[in-house]
Amino acid sequence: MIKTDILIIGAGPTGLFAVFEAGLLQLKCHLIDALPQAGGQCSEIYPKKPIYDIPGFPEVLAGELVDNLMEQIKPFQPGFTLGERAETIEKLEDGSFIVTTNKGTKHNAPIVAIAGGLGSFEPRKPLLVSIVDFEDNGVNYFIKDPEVYRDKKVVIAGGGDSALDWSIFLADVAAEVTLVHRRNEFRGALDSVEKVQHLKNEGKINLITPAEIVALKGKDKLEAVLIRKTTSAVEDITLEVDNFIPLFGLSPKLGPIADWGLEIEKNAIKVDNTLDYQTNIPGIYAIGDVNTYPGKLKLILCGFHEATLMCQSAYQRIFPDKKYVLKYTTVGGINGFDGSKKEAPKAVVKAID
C-alpha cells in the first residue's frame, strides 16, 4: 500500500505543479498516470510544439516545460505510479481514500486531487480494414519523436492544426511529406495554411486535395497507401510510404473516474466553487482541464492557479487545528524533503563608523 498526503491522479503540468505547491506546505504527493511517463499531453502528443502563454516564457516547447516542472519538484521527492490507470476508489472510516489501479496497485491518502486533463485520449481512427495490422508498423496516431521520421517517406491525413503543423515541421526532417485532406479547405490557422501552400510551391510538401486514403498495403509492415481523389474520375494513386499518420483528432474520455459518484457535466467534473476546486465528495478535488465551473478556461496557467488553491484547502483538511501563514518563497525559501534548501541571500548588516 502506497501512502501519501495528496494522491494526484494525472501527471500533466497541473498535477506536477501541485506537487511543488504541496511541498511548500510540507505535504507529500504521489501521482498516478496511465501514460508511461510524466507530462500528460505535453509529453505524449506534442512535446516539440511551442507554448506561448506560460508566464515568464515568451516561448517554451511543451516537452521543455515538463522537464522544467520535473526539475522544480525534484526536492519534494514525489512518488509515481506510471503506466497504470486509476480504476476504483473507496472511502475509509477515517475519511481517507484508497485508490486502486487497473494493475491492482493500492494507494491511500486523505486527499485525492484529480488532475487528469481532458481524461484519457483515444485517437479517431480512419475506417480502413487493415489499419490495426499496421499500427506501430508504419501507422502512428501521435508524433512523439520527429527523428523517427528522418529521411522517411511520410503521408499525413487530416485538415486541422495538428496535420498542418506536423506537415510543416516534418518538411525539414522527412525525405518526402505528403498531406492528404478530403476537402480543399483546412480548419487550421491561416498562417499554417499559408506555410503549407508555400512549402508546396517550393516542392517540399506534396498536397493532395480533395482526397482520402482508402487502403493500406504491405506485408510485415506498411509499404504503400492508396489515395482516391474525391471529385474526379482520376485513377487511384498508389504511393510508396514508410509511415502513415492519420491526425483526425482525439476523443477524450473520463474513463473509470466517471463512475466514482462525482458530479459530471459535459464530460468534465463539476466543482462546487472556485475557492478550492473541491468536488461534491469532500476530500476529492478536481483541478486543470478535467474540471468545470462558471467562467472556466482550459489553460495551463489556470491549472497552476487551481493547484495552488487546492493545496491550501488540502492543508486545512489534513491539519484542521493548524493555521497556515503564507510565506513567500522569496522570504521563506524552499526546504526540500531531500534536505536541500533554497533561499535568498541574507542582507549583511554592517555598522557605519
Coordinates of C-alpha atoms in Angstrom, one line a residue:
M1 CA 0.0 0.0 0.0
I2 CA 1.4 3.4 -1.0
K3 CA 0.6 6.1 1.5
T4 CA 0.9 9.8 0.9
D5 CA -0.7 13.1 1.9
I6 CA -2.1 14.1 -1.5
L7 CA -2.8 11.5 -4.2
I8 CA -2.8 13.2 -7.6
I9 CA -4.4 11.4 -10.5
G10 CA -2.8 12.8 -13.6
A11 CA 0.9 13.7 -14.1
G12 CA 0.4 16.6 -16.6
P13 CA 1.6 20.1 -15.9
T14 CA -1.2 20.9 -13.4
G15 CA -0.6 17.7 -11.5
L16 CA 3.2 18.3 -11.4
F17 CA 2.9 21.9 -10.2
A18 CA 0.5 20.7 -7.5
V19 CA 3.5 18.7 -6.1
F20 CA 5.5 22.0 -5.8
E21 CA 2.7 23.9 -4.0
A22 CA 2.1 20.9 -1.7
G23 CA 5.8 20.7 -1.0
L24 CA 5.9 24.3 0.2
L25 CA 3.3 23.2 2.8
Q26 CA 5.4 20.2 3.6
L27 CA 2.8 17.8 2.2
K28 CA 4.0 14.7 0.3
C29 CA 2.5 13.8 -3.1
H30 CA 2.2 10.7 -5.2
L31 CA 1.0 10.7 -8.8
I32 CA -0.9 8.1 -10.9
D33 CA -0.9 8.3 -14.7
A34 CA -2.0 5.9 -17.4
L35 CA 0.9 7.1 -19.6
P36 CA 4.3 5.6 -19.2
Q37 CA 5.9 9.0 -18.5
A38 CA 5.0 12.2 -16.7
G39 CA 3.9 15.2 -18.7
G40 CA 0.4 14.3 -19.9
Q41 CA -0.4 15.7 -23.4
C42 CA 2.7 17.8 -23.4
S43 CA 4.9 14.7 -23.4
E44 CA 2.6 12.2 -25.2
I45 CA 1.1 14.3 -28.0
Y46 CA 3.0 17.5 -28.8
P47 CA 6.4 17.6 -26.9
K48 CA 8.0 19.5 -29.7
K49 CA 5.3 22.2 -30.1
P50 CA 5.9 25.6 -28.7
I51 CA 3.6 27.1 -26.0
Y52 CA 3.4 30.9 -25.8
D53 CA 1.2 31.7 -22.8
I54 CA 3.3 30.5 -19.9
P55 CA 4.2 33.5 -17.7
G56 CA 7.9 34.3 -17.9
F57 CA 8.5 32.1 -21.0
P58 CA 7.9 34.0 -24.3
E59 CA 8.2 30.6 -25.9
V60 CA 8.8 27.1 -24.5
L61 CA 8.4 23.7 -26.0
A62 CA 5.8 21.5 -24.3
G63 CA 8.5 18.9 -23.5
E64 CA 10.8 21.5 -22.1
L65 CA 8.0 22.8 -19.8
V66 CA 7.6 19.3 -18.4
D67 CA 11.3 19.0 -17.9
N68 CA 11.4 22.3 -16.0
L69 CA 8.4 21.2 -13.8
M70 CA 10.1 17.9 -13.0
E71 CA 13.3 19.8 -12.0
Q72 CA 11.2 22.2 -9.9
I73 CA 9.5 19.4 -7.9
K74 CA 12.6 17.3 -7.5
P75 CA 13.4 18.5 -4.0
F76 CA 9.9 17.3 -2.9
Q77 CA 10.6 13.7 -3.9
P78 CA 7.2 12.8 -5.4
G79 CA 6.3 9.2 -6.0
F80 CA 4.9 8.0 -9.3
T81 CA 2.8 5.1 -10.4
L82 CA 3.0 5.3 -14.2
G83 CA 1.5 3.2 -16.9
E84 CA -1.4 2.4 -14.7
R85 CA -5.0 3.8 -14.7
A86 CA -6.8 4.8 -11.5
E87 CA -9.7 2.3 -11.5
T88 CA -11.6 2.3 -8.2
I89 CA -11.9 4.5 -5.1
E90 CA -13.1 3.6 -1.6
K91 CA -13.6 5.9 1.3
L92 CA -12.5 4.5 4.7
E93 CA -14.0 5.2 8.1
D94 CA -11.2 7.7 9.0
G95 CA -12.2 9.8 5.9
S96 CA -9.2 8.8 3.8
F97 CA -9.4 7.1 0.4
I98 CA -8.0 4.0 -1.2
V99 CA -7.5 4.3 -4.9
T100 CA -6.7 1.1 -6.8
T101 CA -5.3 1.0 -10.3
N102 CA -6.1 -1.4 -13.2
K103 CA -3.0 -3.4 -12.2
G104 CA -4.0 -3.7 -8.6
T105 CA -1.7 -1.1 -7.1
K106 CA -3.3 0.4 -4.0
H107 CA -2.8 4.0 -2.8
N108 CA -4.0 5.5 0.5
A109 CA -4.4 9.3 1.1
P110 CA -6.6 11.7 3.0
I111 CA -6.8 13.9 -0.1
V112 CA -7.3 13.0 -3.8
A113 CA -6.7 15.6 -6.5
I114 CA -7.9 14.6 -9.9
A115 CA -5.7 16.4 -12.5
G116 CA -6.4 14.2 -15.4
G117 CA -6.6 16.8 -18.1
L118 CA -9.4 16.1 -20.6
G119 CA -9.3 12.4 -19.5
S120 CA -7.8 9.5 -21.4
F121 CA -7.4 10.1 -25.1
E122 CA -8.3 7.8 -27.9
P123 CA -7.4 8.7 -31.5
R124 CA -10.1 9.0 -34.0
K125 CA -9.1 6.3 -36.5
P126 CA -10.0 6.2 -40.2
L127 CA -12.3 3.4 -41.2
L128 CA -9.7 1.3 -43.0
V129 CA -10.0 -2.5 -42.8
S130 CA -6.3 -3.3 -42.2
I131 CA -5.3 -0.3 -40.2
V132 CA -4.9 -2.3 -36.9
D133 CA -2.4 -4.7 -38.6
F134 CA -0.1 -1.8 -39.3
E135 CA -0.3 0.0 -36.0
D136 CA 3.3 0.6 -34.8
N137 CA 4.4 -1.0 -38.1
G138 CA 4.1 2.1 -40.2
V139 CA 0.9 3.6 -38.8
N140 CA 1.0 6.0 -35.9
Y141 CA -1.6 8.3 -34.4
F142 CA 0.8 10.6 -32.4
I143 CA 4.2 12.1 -33.2
K144 CA 6.3 11.7 -30.1
D145 CA 9.8 11.9 -31.6
P146 CA 10.1 13.6 -35.1
E147 CA 13.5 12.0 -35.6
V148 CA 11.8 8.6 -36.1
Y149 CA 10.7 10.0 -39.5
R150 CA 14.2 11.3 -40.5
D151 CA 14.7 10.6 -44.2
K152 CA 11.5 8.6 -44.4
K153 CA 8.5 8.9 -46.8
V154 CA 5.6 10.1 -44.7
V155 CA 1.9 10.6 -45.5
I156 CA -0.2 12.7 -43.1
A157 CA -4.0 12.8 -43.3
G158 CA -6.1 15.5 -41.8
G159 CA -7.2 19.1 -42.1
G160 CA -6.7 20.6 -38.7
D161 CA -3.9 22.4 -36.9
S162 CA -2.1 19.2 -35.9
A163 CA -1.9 17.9 -39.5
L164 CA -0.8 21.3 -40.8
D165 CA 1.8 21.9 -38.1
W166 CA 3.4 18.5 -38.4
S167 CA 3.5 18.6 -42.2
I168 CA 5.4 21.9 -41.8
F169 CA 7.7 20.5 -39.2
L170 CA 8.5 17.2 -41.0
A171 CA 9.2 19.0 -44.3
D172 CA 12.7 19.6 -43.0
V173 CA 13.0 16.1 -41.4
A174 CA 11.5 13.5 -43.7
A175 CA 12.6 12.6 -47.2
E176 CA 9.1 13.2 -48.5
V177 CA 6.0 14.6 -46.9
T178 CA 2.5 14.2 -48.4
L179 CA -0.5 15.8 -46.9
V180 CA -3.9 14.4 -47.8
H181 CA -7.2 16.1 -46.9
R182 CA -10.7 15.3 -48.0
R183 CA -11.5 18.9 -48.6
N184 CA -9.8 21.8 -50.3
E185 CA -10.3 24.0 -47.3
F186 CA -8.4 23.5 -44.0
R187 CA -9.6 24.1 -40.4
G188 CA -6.3 25.2 -39.1
A189 CA -4.7 28.6 -38.5
L190 CA -4.4 30.8 -41.6
D191 CA -0.7 31.2 -41.1
S192 CA -0.2 27.4 -41.1
V193 CA -2.3 27.0 -44.2
E194 CA -0.2 29.7 -46.0
K195 CA 3.0 28.0 -44.9
V196 CA 1.8 24.6 -46.3
Q197 CA 0.9 26.3 -49.6
H198 CA 4.4 28.0 -49.6
L199 CA 6.1 24.6 -49.0
K200 CA 4.0 23.0 -51.7
N201 CA 5.1 25.7 -54.2
E202 CA 8.7 25.0 -53.2
G203 CA 8.3 21.3 -53.7
K204 CA 8.9 20.4 -50.1
I205 CA 5.4 19.1 -49.5
N206 CA 3.1 17.1 -51.7
L207 CA -0.5 18.3 -51.2
I208 CA -3.4 16.1 -52.4
T209 CA -6.9 17.5 -52.0
P210 CA -9.8 16.7 -52.1
A211 CA -8.8 13.1 -51.5
E212 CA -8.7 10.4 -48.9
I213 CA -6.7 7.3 -48.1
V214 CA -8.8 4.3 -49.0
A215 CA -6.5 1.3 -48.4
L216 CA -3.1 0.4 -46.9
K217 CA -0.7 -2.1 -48.4
G218 CA 2.1 -4.1 -47.1
K219 CA 3.2 -7.5 -45.7
D220 CA 5.0 -7.3 -42.3
K221 CA 4.9 -3.5 -42.3
L222 CA 3.3 -0.6 -44.2
E223 CA 4.7 -0.3 -47.7
A224 CA 2.1 1.9 -49.6
V225 CA -1.2 3.7 -49.4
L226 CA -4.0 4.0 -51.9
I227 CA -5.2 7.6 -52.4
R228 CA -8.5 8.4 -54.0
K229 CA -9.4 11.8 -55.4
T230 CA -13.0 12.5 -54.4
T231 CA -14.0 15.0 -57.1
S232 CA -12.6 13.4 -60.3
A233 CA -12.6 10.2 -62.2
V234 CA -8.8 10.0 -62.0
E235 CA -7.5 6.5 -61.1
D236 CA -6.5 5.9 -57.5
I237 CA -2.9 6.8 -56.7
T238 CA -0.6 4.2 -55.1
L239 CA 2.1 6.0 -53.1
E240 CA 5.0 4.2 -51.6
V241 CA 5.5 5.2 -48.0
D242 CA 7.3 4.3 -44.8
N243 CA 4.8 5.9 -42.4
F244 CA 1.1 6.9 -42.4
I245 CA 0.0 9.3 -39.7
P246 CA -3.8 10.0 -39.6
L247 CA -4.4 13.1 -37.5
F248 CA -8.2 13.3 -37.2
G249 CA -8.2 14.5 -33.6
L250 CA -8.7 12.8 -30.2
S251 CA -11.7 11.6 -28.4
P252 CA -11.4 12.4 -24.6
K253 CA -13.0 10.1 -22.1
L254 CA -13.1 10.3 -18.3
G255 CA -12.8 6.6 -18.0
P256 CA -13.4 4.8 -14.7
I257 CA -13.4 8.2 -12.8
A258 CA -16.8 8.8 -14.3
D259 CA -18.2 6.0 -12.0
W260 CA -16.8 7.4 -8.8
G261 CA -20.0 9.3 -7.8
L262 CA -18.7 12.7 -8.8
E263 CA -21.0 15.3 -10.4
I264 CA -20.3 15.2 -14.1
E265 CA -21.2 18.0 -16.6
K266 CA -20.3 17.8 -20.3
N267 CA -17.6 15.1 -19.8
A268 CA -15.9 17.2 -17.0
I269 CA -16.0 17.1 -13.2
K270 CA -18.1 19.8 -11.7
V271 CA -16.5 21.6 -8.7
D272 CA -18.6 23.3 -6.0
N273 CA -16.8 26.6 -6.1
T274 CA -13.6 28.3 -7.2
L275 CA -12.3 28.8 -3.6
D276 CA -10.6 25.4 -3.6
Y277 CA -12.0 23.3 -6.5
Q278 CA -13.5 20.6 -4.3
T279 CA -16.0 18.2 -5.8
N280 CA -19.3 17.1 -4.4
I281 CA -17.3 14.5 -2.4
P282 CA -15.4 16.2 0.5
G283 CA -11.7 15.4 0.2
I284 CA -11.7 14.9 -3.5
Y285 CA -10.7 17.9 -5.7
A286 CA -10.6 18.4 -9.5
I287 CA -8.0 20.8 -11.0
G288 CA -7.0 21.7 -14.5
D289 CA -8.8 20.8 -17.7
V290 CA -10.7 18.0 -16.1
N291 CA -13.0 20.3 -14.1
T292 CA -15.7 22.7 -15.0
Y293 CA -17.3 25.8 -13.3
P294 CA -18.7 29.1 -14.4
G295 CA -16.0 31.1 -16.3
K296 CA -13.7 28.0 -16.7
L297 CA -10.8 28.5 -19.1
K298 CA -8.9 25.4 -20.1
L299 CA -5.4 26.9 -19.9
I300 CA -2.2 25.5 -18.3
L301 CA -1.7 28.7 -16.3
C302 CA -5.2 28.4 -14.9
G303 CA -4.5 24.9 -13.8
F304 CA -1.4 26.2 -11.9
H305 CA -3.7 28.7 -10.1
E306 CA -6.2 26.0 -9.3
A307 CA -3.5 23.6 -8.0
T308 CA -2.2 26.3 -5.6
L309 CA -5.6 27.0 -4.0
M310 CA -6.4 23.3 -3.8
C311 CA -3.2 22.6 -1.8
Q312 CA -4.1 25.4 0.7
S313 CA -7.5 23.7 1.2
A314 CA -6.0 20.3 1.5
Y315 CA -3.6 21.5 4.2
Q316 CA -6.6 22.8 6.2
R317 CA -8.4 19.4 5.8
I318 CA -5.3 17.5 6.9
F319 CA -4.4 19.8 9.8
P320 CA -7.7 21.5 10.9
D321 CA -6.2 22.8 14.1
K322 CA -3.2 24.4 12.5
K323 CA -3.2 27.9 11.0
Y324 CA -1.0 28.2 8.0
V325 CA 0.6 31.6 7.5
L326 CA 1.5 32.3 3.9
K327 CA 5.2 32.9 3.4
Y328 CA 6.6 34.0 0.0
T329 CA 9.4 31.8 -1.4
T330 CA 11.5 35.0 -1.6
V331 CA 11.3 35.2 2.2
G332 CA 10.9 31.7 3.4
G333 CA 12.9 29.9 0.7
I334 CA 12.3 26.3 -0.2
N335 CA 13.0 23.4 2.1
G336 CA 13.2 20.1 0.1
F337 CA 12.3 16.8 1.6
D338 CA 15.8 15.7 0.4
G339 CA 17.5 18.0 2.8
S340 CA 18.1 20.7 0.2
K341 CA 17.4 24.4 0.9
K342 CA 17.0 27.3 -1.4
E343 CA 16.8 30.8 0.0
A344 CA 17.6 34.4 -0.9
P345 CA 20.9 35.7 0.3
K346 CA 20.6 37.4 3.7
A347 CA 21.3 41.1 3.8
V348 CA 24.5 42.0 5.6
V349 CA 24.1 44.4 8.4
K350 CA 27.2 46.5 9.0
A351 CA 27.6 49.4 11.3
I352 CA 28.9 52.6 9.7
D353 CA 31.8 54.2 11.5

